[in-house]
mmCIF file of C-alpha atoms in Angstrom:
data_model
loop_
_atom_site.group_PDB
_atom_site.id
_atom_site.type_symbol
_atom_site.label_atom_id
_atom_site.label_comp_id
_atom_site.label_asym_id
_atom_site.label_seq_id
_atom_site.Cartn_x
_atom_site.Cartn_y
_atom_site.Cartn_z
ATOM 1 C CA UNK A 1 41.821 -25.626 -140.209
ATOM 2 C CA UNK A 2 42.357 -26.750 -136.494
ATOM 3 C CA UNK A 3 40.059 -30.349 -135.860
ATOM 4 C CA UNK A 4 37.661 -29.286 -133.347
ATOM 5 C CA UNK A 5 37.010 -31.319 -130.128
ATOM 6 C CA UNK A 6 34.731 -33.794 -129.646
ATOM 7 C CA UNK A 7 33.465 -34.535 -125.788
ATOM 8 C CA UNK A 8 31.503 -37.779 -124.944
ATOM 9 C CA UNK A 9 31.168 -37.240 -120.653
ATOM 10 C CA UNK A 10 29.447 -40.008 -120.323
ATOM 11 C CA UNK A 11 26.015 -39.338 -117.470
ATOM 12 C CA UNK A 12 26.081 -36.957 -115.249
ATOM 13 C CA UNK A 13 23.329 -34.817 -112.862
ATOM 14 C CA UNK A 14 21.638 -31.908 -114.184
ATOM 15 C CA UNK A 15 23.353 -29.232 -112.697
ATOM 16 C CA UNK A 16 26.533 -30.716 -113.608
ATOM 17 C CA UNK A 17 25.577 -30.821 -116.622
ATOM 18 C CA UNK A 18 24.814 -27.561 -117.301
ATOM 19 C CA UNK A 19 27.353 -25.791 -115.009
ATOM 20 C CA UNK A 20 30.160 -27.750 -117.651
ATOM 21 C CA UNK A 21 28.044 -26.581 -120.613
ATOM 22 C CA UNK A 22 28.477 -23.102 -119.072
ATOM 23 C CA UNK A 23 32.049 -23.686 -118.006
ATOM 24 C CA UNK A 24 33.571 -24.591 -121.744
ATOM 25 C CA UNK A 25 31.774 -21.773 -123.187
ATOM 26 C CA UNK A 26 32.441 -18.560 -120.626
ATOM 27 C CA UNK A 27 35.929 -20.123 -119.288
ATOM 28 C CA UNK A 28 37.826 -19.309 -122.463
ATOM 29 C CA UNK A 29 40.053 -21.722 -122.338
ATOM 30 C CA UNK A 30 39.910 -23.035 -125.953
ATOM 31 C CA UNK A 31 40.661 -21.286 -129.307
ATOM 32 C CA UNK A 32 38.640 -24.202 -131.289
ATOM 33 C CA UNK A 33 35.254 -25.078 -131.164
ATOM 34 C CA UNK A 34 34.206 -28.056 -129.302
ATOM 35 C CA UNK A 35 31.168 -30.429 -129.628
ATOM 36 C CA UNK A 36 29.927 -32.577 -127.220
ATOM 37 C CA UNK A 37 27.395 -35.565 -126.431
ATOM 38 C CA UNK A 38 26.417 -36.580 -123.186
ATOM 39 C CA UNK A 39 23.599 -38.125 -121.290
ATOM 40 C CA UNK A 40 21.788 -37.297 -117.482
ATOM 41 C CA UNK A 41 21.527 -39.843 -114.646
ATOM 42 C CA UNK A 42 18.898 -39.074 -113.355
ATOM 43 C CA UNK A 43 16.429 -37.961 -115.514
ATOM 44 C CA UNK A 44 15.943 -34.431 -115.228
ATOM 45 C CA UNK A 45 13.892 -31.498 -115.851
ATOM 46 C CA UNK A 46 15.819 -28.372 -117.315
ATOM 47 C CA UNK A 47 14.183 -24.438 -117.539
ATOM 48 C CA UNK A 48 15.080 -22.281 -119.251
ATOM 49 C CA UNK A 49 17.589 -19.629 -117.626
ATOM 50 C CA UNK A 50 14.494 -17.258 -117.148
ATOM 51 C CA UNK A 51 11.817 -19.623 -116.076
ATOM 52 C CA UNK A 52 9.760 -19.609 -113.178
ATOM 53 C CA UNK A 53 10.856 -22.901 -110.846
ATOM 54 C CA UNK A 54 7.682 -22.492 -109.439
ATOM 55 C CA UNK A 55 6.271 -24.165 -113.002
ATOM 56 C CA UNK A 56 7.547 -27.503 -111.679
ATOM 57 C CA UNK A 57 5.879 -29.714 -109.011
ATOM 58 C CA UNK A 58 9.347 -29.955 -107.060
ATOM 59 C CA UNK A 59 7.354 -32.872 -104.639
ATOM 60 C CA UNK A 60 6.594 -34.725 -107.254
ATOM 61 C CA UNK A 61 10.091 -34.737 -109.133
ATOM 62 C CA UNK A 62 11.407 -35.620 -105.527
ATOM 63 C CA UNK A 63 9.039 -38.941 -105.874
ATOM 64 C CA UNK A 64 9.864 -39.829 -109.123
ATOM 65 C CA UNK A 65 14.131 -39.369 -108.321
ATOM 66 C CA UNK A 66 14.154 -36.843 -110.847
ATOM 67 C CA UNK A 67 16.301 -33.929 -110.720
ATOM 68 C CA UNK A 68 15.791 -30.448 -111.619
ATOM 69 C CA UNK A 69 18.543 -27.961 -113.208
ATOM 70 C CA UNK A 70 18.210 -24.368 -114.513
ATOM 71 C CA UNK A 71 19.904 -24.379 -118.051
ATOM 72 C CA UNK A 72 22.146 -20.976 -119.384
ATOM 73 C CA UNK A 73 20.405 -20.766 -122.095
ATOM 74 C CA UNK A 74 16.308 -19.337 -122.389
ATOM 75 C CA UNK A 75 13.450 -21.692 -123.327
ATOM 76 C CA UNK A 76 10.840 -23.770 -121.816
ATOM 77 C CA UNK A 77 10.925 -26.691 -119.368
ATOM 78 C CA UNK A 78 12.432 -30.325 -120.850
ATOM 79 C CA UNK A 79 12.306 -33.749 -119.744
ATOM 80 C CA UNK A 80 15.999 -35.206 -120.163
ATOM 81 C CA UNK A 81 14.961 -38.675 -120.714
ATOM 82 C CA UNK A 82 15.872 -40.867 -123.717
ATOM 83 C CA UNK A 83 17.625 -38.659 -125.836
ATOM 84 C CA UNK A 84 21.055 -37.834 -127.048
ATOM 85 C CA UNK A 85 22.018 -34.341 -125.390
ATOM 86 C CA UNK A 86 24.817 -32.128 -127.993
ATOM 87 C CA UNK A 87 26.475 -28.932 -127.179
ATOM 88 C CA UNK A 88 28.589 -27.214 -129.299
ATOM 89 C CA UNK A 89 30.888 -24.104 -128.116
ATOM 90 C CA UNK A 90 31.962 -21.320 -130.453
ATOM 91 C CA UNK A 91 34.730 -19.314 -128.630
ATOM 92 C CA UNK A 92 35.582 -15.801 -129.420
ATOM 93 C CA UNK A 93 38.310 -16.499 -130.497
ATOM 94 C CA UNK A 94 37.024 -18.455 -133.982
ATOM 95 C CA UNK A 95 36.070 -16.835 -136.745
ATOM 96 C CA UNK A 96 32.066 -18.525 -136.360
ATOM 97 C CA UNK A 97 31.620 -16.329 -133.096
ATOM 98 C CA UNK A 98 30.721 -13.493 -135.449
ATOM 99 C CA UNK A 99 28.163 -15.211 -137.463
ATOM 100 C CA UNK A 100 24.721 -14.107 -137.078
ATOM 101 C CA UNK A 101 22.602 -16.013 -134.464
ATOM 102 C CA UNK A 102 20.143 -17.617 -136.890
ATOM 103 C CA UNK A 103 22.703 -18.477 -139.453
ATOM 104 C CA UNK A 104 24.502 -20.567 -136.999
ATOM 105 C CA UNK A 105 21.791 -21.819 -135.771
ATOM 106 C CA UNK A 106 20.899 -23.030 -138.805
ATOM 107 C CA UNK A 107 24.326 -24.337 -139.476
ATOM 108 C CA UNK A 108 24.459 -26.635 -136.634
ATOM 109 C CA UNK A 109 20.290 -27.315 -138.108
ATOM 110 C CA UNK A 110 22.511 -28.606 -141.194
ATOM 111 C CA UNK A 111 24.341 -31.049 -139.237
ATOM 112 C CA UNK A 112 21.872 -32.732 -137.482
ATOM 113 C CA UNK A 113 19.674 -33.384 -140.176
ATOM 114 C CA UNK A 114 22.582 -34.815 -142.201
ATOM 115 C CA UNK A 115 22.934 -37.162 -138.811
ATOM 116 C CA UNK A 116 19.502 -38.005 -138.979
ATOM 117 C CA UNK A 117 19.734 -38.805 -142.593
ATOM 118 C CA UNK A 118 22.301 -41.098 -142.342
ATOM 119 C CA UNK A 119 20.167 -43.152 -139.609
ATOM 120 C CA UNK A 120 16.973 -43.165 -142.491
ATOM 121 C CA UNK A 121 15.291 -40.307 -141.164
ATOM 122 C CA UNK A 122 13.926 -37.807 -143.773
ATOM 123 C CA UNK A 123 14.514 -34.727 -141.094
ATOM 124 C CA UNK A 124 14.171 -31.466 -142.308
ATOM 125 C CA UNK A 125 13.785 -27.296 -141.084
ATOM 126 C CA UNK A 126 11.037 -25.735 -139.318
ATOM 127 C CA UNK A 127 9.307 -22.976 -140.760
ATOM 128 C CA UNK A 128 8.803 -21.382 -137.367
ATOM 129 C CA UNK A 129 5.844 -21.298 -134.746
ATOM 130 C CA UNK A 130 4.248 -17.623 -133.904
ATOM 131 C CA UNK A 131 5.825 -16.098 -130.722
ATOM 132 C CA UNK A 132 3.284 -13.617 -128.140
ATOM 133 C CA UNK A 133 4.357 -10.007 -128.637
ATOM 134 C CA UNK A 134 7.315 -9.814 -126.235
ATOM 135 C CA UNK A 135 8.778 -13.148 -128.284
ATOM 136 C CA UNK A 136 7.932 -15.804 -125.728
ATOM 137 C CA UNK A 137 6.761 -18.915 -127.419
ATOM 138 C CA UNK A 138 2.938 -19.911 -126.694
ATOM 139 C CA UNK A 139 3.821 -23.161 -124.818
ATOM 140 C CA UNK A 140 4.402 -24.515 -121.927
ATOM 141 C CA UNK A 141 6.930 -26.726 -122.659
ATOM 142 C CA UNK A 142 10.217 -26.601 -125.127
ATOM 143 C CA UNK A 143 9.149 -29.419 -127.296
ATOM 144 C CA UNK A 144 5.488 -28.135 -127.769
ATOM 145 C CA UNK A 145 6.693 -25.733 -130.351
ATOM 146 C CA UNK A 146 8.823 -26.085 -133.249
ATOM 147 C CA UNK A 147 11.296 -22.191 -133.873
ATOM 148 C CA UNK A 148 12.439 -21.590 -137.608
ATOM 149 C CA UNK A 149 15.180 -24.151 -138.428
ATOM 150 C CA UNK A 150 14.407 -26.168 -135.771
ATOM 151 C CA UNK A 151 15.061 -30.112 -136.746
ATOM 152 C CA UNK A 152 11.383 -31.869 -138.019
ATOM 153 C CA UNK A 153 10.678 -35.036 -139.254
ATOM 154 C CA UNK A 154 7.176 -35.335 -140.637
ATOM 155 C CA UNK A 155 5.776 -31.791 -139.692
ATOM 156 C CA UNK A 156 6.971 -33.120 -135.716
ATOM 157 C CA UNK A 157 9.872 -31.777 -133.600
ATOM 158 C CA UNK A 158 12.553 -34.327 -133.076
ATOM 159 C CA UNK A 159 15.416 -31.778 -131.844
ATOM 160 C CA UNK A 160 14.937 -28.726 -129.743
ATOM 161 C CA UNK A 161 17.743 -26.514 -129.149
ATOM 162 C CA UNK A 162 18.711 -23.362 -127.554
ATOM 163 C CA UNK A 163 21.576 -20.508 -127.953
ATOM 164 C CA UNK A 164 23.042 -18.111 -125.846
ATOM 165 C CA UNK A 165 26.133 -15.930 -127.047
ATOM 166 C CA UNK A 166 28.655 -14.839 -124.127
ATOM 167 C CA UNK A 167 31.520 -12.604 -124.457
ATOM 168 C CA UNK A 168 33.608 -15.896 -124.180
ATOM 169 C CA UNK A 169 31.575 -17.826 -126.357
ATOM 170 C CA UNK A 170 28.601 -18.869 -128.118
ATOM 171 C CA UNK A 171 26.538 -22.258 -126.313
ATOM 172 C CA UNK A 172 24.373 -23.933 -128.316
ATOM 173 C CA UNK A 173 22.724 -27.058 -126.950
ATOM 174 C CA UNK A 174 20.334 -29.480 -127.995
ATOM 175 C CA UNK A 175 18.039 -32.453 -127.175
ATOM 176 C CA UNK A 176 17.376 -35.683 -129.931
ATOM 177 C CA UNK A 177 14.660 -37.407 -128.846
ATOM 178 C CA UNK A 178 15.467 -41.196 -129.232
ATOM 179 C CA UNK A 179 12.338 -42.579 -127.285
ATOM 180 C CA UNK A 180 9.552 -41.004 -125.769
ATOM 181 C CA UNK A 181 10.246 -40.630 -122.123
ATOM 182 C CA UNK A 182 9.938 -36.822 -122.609
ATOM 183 C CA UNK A 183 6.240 -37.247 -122.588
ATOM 184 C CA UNK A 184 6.462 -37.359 -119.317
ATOM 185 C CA UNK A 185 6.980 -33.728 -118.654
ATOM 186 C CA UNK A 186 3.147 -32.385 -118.233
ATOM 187 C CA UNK A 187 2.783 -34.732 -115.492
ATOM 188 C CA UNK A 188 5.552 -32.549 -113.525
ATOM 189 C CA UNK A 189 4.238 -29.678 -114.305
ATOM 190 C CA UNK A 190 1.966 -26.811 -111.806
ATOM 191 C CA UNK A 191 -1.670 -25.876 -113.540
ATOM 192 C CA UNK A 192 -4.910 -26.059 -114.157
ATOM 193 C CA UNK A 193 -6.039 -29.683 -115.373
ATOM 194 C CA UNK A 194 -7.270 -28.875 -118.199
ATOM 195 C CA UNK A 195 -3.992 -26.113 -119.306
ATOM 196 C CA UNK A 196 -1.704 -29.579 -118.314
ATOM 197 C CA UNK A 197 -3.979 -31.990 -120.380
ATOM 198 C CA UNK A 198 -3.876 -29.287 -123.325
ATOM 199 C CA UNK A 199 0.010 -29.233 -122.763
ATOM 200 C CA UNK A 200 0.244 -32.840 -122.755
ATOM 201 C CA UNK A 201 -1.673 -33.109 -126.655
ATOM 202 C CA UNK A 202 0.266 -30.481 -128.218
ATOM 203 C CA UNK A 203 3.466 -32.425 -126.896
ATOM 204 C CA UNK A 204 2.256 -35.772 -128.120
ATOM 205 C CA UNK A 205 0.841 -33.936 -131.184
ATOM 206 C CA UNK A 206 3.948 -31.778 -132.346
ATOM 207 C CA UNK A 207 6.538 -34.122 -131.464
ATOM 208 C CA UNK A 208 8.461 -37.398 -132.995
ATOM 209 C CA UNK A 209 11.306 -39.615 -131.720
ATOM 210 C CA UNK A 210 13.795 -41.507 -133.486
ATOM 211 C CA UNK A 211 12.144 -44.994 -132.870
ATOM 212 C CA UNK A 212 8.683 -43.526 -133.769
ATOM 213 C CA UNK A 213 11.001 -41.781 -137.401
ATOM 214 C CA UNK A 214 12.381 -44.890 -137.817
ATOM 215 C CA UNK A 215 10.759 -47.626 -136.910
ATOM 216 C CA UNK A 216 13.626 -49.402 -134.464
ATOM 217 C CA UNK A 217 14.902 -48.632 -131.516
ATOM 218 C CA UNK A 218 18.314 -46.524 -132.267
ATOM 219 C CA UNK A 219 20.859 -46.142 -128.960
ATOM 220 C CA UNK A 220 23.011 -43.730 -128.006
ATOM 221 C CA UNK A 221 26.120 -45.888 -128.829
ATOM 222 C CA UNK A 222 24.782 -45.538 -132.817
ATOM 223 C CA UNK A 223 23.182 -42.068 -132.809
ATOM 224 C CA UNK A 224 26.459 -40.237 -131.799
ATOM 225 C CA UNK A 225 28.596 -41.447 -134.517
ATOM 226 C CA UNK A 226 26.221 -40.893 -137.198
ATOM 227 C CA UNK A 227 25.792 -37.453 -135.406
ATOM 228 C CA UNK A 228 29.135 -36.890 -135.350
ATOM 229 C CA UNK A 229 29.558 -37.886 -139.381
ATOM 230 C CA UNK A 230 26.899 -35.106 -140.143
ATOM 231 C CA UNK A 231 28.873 -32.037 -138.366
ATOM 232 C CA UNK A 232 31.987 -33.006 -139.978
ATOM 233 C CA UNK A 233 30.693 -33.677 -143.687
ATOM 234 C CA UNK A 234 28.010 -31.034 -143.351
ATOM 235 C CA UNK A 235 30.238 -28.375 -141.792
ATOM 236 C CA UNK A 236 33.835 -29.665 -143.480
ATOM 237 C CA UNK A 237 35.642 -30.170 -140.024
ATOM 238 C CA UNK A 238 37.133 -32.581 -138.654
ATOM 239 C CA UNK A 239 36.694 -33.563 -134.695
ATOM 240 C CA UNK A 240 39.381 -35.110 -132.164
ATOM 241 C CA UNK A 241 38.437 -36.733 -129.498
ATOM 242 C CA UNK A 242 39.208 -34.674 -126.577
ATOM 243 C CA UNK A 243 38.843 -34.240 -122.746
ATOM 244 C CA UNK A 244 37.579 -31.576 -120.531
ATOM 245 C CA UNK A 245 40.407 -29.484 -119.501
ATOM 246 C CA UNK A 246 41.256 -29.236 -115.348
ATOM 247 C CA UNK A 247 40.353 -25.826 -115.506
ATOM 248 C CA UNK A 248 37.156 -26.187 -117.087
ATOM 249 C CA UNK A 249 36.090 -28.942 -114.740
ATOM 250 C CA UNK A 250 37.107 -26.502 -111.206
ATOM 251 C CA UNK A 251 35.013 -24.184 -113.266
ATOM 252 C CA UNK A 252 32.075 -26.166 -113.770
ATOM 253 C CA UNK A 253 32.296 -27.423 -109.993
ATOM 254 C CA UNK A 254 32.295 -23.852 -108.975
ATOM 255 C CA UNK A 255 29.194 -22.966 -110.582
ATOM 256 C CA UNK A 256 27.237 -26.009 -110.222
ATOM 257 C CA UNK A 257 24.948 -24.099 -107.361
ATOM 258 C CA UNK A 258 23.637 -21.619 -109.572
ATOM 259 C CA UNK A 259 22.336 -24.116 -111.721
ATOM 260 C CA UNK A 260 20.443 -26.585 -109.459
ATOM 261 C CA UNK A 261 17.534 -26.586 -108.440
ATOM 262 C CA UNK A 262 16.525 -30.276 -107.137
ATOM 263 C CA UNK A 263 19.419 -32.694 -106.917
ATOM 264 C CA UNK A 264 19.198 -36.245 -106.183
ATOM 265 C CA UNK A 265 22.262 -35.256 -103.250
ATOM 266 C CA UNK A 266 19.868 -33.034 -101.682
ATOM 267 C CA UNK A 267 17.258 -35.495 -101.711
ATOM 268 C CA UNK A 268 19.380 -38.161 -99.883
ATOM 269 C CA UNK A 269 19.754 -35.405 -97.534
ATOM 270 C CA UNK A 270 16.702 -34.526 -96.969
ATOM 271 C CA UNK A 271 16.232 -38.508 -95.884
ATOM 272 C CA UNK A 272 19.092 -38.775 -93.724
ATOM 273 C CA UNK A 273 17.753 -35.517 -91.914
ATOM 274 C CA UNK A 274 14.403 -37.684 -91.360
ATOM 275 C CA UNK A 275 16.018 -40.773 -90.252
ATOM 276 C CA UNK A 276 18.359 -38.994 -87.803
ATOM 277 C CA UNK A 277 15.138 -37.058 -86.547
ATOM 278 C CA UNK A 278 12.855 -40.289 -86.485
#
């Protein structure tokens, strides 16, 4: 079997972010698998491919510096704070492409947990939250819910991920909260007070981080390799370190429009406009 590769980009904004999660899995360019980490300077809100923007107090984003992408993948809204971010990227061409949704899903489930594990976390599966009729999830926000196989530790979310299966490729990508700077998110969101205070408890209520798991503050820098130990002895593959091809990159640089939404860029803009105007 082929190693797979293994991306660590480093931080990047949201929309570049996504528009490269997007680029390795519909460019085609690979006939392995690939796996990456990486991390979002600024912080930034991601919806889900279908989500209203209008959900998101866009002014006060702008005040905090955070930015705000659209992901490729459905869901609810997420605060990209301290966490380690993962993507994997099934191509066509591997023989996983044609594995049932759930059963990769579950899979990839296997691997984190075993990373979790190995940092003294007892995570586990979800059994699932109920979904409204037309399978929306109840919430507000991604990480006020936990979906079957989802990663728990104590009865409390501590990864949320999402799938999407193109003709080039399956994306799935994930968030592992490592602090709590997610809790943040209600306080950027559009509503009623008492629908964003009812938001904010079920987030504080059906969520965990790794400190909170743990007790101790575990970085980036330790949380990847262990990560990274769990999808190869869970999975039985082995990962090479890698880099993101040049055609992948003009790729993601070419779609990185349809995926923002508020950009730090266009808020230094938005100043120089005022300062040339003032």
């Amino acid at each position: 079997m082929m190693p797979w590769r293994l991306l660590d980009t480093g931080f990047a904004g949201g929309a570049d972010n996504m528009a490269l999660d997007a680029a390795l899995a519909r460019g085609g360019l690979m006939s392995v698998p690939t796996l990456r980490f990486f991390r979002w300077q600024p912080f930034c809100i991601s919806l889900g491919y279908h989500q209203d923007a209008g959900e998101v107090d866009l002014d006060r984003c702008r005040a905090a510096g955070f930015e705000v992408a659209r992901r490729p993948t459905a869901g609810r809204a997420i605060l990209h704070a301290e966490e380690l971010t993962y993507s994997v990227v099934i191509p066509a061409a591997h023989a996983w492409y044609d594995i049932l949704p759930l059963d990769l899903y579950r899979k990839i489930s296997e691997a984190l947990v075993a990373g979790l594990t190995a940092l003294g976390v007892p995570a586990r599966f979800a059994p699932g939250e109920r979904l409204q009729q037309d399978g929306r999830p109840l919430r507000m926000s991604c990480f006020a819910s936990a979906a079957r196989n989802e990663v728990i530790v104590g009865g409390r979310k501590i990864v949320g991920s999402a799938q999407r299966r193109f003709r080039e490729g399956v994306l799935q990508h994930g968030s592992l909260l490592l602090q709590d700077g997610h809790e943040q998110l209600p306080d950027f969101l559009k509503g009623e007070a008492a629908t964003i205070a009812a938001e904010r408890n079920r987030l504080l209520e059906h969520t965990t981080t790794l400190a909170r798991a743990s007790g101790r503050v575990t970085s980036f820098a330790e949380a990847a390799p262990a990560v990274r130990r769990g999808f190869e002895e869970t999975l039985g593959i082995e990962l090479a370190e890698g880099a993101v091809l040049p055609a992948e990159q003009a790729l993601a640089e070419a779609w990185r429009e349809r995926y923002s939404i508020l950009t730090t860029k266009s808020l230094e803009e938005k100043l120089c406009e005022s300062s040339a105007l003032s």
